[in-house]
CSV table of C-alpha atoms in Angstrom, one decimal:
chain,number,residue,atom,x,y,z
A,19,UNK,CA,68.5,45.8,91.3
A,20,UNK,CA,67.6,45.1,88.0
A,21,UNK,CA,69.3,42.1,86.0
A,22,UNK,CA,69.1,40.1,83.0
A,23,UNK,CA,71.1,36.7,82.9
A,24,UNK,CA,71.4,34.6,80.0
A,25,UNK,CA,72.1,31.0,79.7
A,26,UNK,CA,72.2,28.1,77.2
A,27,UNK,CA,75.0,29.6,75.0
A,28,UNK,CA,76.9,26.8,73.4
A,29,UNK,CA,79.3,25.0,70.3
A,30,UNK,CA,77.2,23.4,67.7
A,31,UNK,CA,77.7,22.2,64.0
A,32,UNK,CA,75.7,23.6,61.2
A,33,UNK,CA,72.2,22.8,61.3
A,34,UNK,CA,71.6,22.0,64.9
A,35,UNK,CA,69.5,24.0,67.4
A,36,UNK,CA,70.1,25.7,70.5
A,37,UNK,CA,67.9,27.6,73.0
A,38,UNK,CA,68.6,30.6,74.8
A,39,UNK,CA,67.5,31.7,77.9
A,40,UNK,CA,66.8,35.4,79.6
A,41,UNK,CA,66.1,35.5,83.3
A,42,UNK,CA,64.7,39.0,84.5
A,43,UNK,CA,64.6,40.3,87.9
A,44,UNK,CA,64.3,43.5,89.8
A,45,UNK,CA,61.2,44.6,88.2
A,46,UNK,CA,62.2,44.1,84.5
A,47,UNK,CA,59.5,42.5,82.7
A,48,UNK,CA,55.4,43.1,83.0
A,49,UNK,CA,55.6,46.7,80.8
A,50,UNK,CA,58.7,46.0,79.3
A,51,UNK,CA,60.1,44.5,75.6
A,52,UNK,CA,62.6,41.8,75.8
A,53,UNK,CA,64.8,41.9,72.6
A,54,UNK,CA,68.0,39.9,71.8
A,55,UNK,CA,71.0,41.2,69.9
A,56,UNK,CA,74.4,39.8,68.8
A,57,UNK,CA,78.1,40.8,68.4
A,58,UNK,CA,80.5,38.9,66.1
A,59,UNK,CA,83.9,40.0,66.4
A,60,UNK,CA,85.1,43.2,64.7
A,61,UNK,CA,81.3,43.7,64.5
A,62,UNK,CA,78.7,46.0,65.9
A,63,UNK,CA,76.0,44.8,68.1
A,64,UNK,CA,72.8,43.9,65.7
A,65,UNK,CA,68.9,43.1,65.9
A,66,UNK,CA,67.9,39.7,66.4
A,67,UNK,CA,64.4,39.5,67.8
A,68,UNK,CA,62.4,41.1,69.8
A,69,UNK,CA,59.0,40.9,71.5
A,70,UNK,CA,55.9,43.2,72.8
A,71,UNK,CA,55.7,43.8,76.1
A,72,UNK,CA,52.3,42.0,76.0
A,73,UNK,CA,53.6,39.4,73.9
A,74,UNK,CA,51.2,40.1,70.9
A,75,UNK,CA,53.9,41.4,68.2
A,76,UNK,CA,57.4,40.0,67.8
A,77,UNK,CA,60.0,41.2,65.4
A,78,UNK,CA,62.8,39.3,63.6
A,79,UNK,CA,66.0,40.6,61.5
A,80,UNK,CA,65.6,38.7,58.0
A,81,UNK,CA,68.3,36.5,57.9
A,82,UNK,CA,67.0,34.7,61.3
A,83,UNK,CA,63.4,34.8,59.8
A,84,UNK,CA,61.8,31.2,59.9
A,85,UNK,CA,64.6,29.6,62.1
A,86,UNK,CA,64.8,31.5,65.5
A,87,UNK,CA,61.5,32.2,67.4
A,88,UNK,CA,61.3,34.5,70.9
A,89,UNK,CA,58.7,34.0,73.1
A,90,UNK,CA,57.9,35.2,76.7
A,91,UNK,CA,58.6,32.5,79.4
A,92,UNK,CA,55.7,32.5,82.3
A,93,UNK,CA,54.2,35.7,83.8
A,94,UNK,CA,57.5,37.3,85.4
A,95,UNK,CA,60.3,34.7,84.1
A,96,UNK,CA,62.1,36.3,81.4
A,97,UNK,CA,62.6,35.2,77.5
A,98,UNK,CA,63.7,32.3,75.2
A,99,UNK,CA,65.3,32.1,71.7
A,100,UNK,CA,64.7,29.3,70.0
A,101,UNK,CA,67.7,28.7,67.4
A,102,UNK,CA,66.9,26.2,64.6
A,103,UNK,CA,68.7,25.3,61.2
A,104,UNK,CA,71.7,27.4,62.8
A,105,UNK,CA,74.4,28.4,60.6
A,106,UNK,CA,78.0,29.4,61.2
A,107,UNK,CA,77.4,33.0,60.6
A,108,UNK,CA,75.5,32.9,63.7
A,109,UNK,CA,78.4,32.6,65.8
A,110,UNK,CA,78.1,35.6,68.1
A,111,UNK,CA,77.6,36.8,71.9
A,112,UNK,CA,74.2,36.7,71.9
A,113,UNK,CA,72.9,39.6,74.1
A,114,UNK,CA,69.0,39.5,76.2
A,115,UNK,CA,68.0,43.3,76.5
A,116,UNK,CA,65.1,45.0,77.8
A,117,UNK,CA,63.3,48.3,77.4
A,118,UNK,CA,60.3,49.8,78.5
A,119,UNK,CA,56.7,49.5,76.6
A,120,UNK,CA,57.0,49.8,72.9
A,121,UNK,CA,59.4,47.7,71.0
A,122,UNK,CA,62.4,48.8,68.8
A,123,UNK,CA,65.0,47.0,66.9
A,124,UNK,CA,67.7,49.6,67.9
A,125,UNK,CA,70.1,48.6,70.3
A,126,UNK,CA,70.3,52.1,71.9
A,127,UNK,CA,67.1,51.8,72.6
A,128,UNK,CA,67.5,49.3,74.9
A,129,UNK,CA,68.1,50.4,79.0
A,130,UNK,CA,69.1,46.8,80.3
A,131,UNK,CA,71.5,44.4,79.0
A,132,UNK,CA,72.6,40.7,80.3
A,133,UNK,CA,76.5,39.4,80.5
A,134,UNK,CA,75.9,37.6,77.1
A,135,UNK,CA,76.0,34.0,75.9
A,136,UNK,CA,78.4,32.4,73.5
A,137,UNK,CA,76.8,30.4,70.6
A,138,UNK,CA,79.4,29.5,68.2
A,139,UNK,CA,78.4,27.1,64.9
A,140,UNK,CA,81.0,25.0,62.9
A,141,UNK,CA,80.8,24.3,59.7
């Protein structure tokens, strides 16, 4: 059964760091881009950052740009986020996602989706 799990969620103040974690399994992961999105409340779900199923290309929404960096974790593993310089409007459920081969910044998109982490900054 295929399953994305996400981990490292947390409360932080302004300018700390956090890292997220994505665990795959059931077959999600050699052909397939891993993306993150989040949800603020009273808010739609939006792009984040995602990255090639080979690993070569990754793509960031511009206010993350310079401060949050996805990478590929081992050979069948899953995803990180790497959250720097966070800021409070980065409180969200942050969501890992999956889809097959090319990459896409639209959540629709994407055919598997994780629980969701909390990450909540303070001013």
């Amino acid at each position: 059964q295929a399953q994305l799990v996400e981990s490292g969620g947390g409360l932080v103040q302004a300018g700390d760091s956090l890292r997220l974690s994505c665990r795959s399994s059931g077959g999600i992961y050699g052909a397939y881009t891993m993306g993150w999105f989040r949800q603020a409340p009273g808010q739609e779900r939006e792009f984040v950052a995602a990255i090639s199923w080979n690993g070569a290309e990754t793509y960031y929404e511009d206010t993350v740009k310079g401060r949050f960096t996805i990478s590929r974790q081992g050979a069948s593993i899953g995803v990180a986020l790497e959250m720097n310089n966070l800021k409070p409007e980065d409180t969200a459920v942050y969501y890992c996602a999956s889809r097959p081969f090319m990459a896409s910044v639209s959540r629709h998109d994407y055919t598997y989706w994780g629980q969701g982490t909390q990450v909540t900054v303070s001013s």
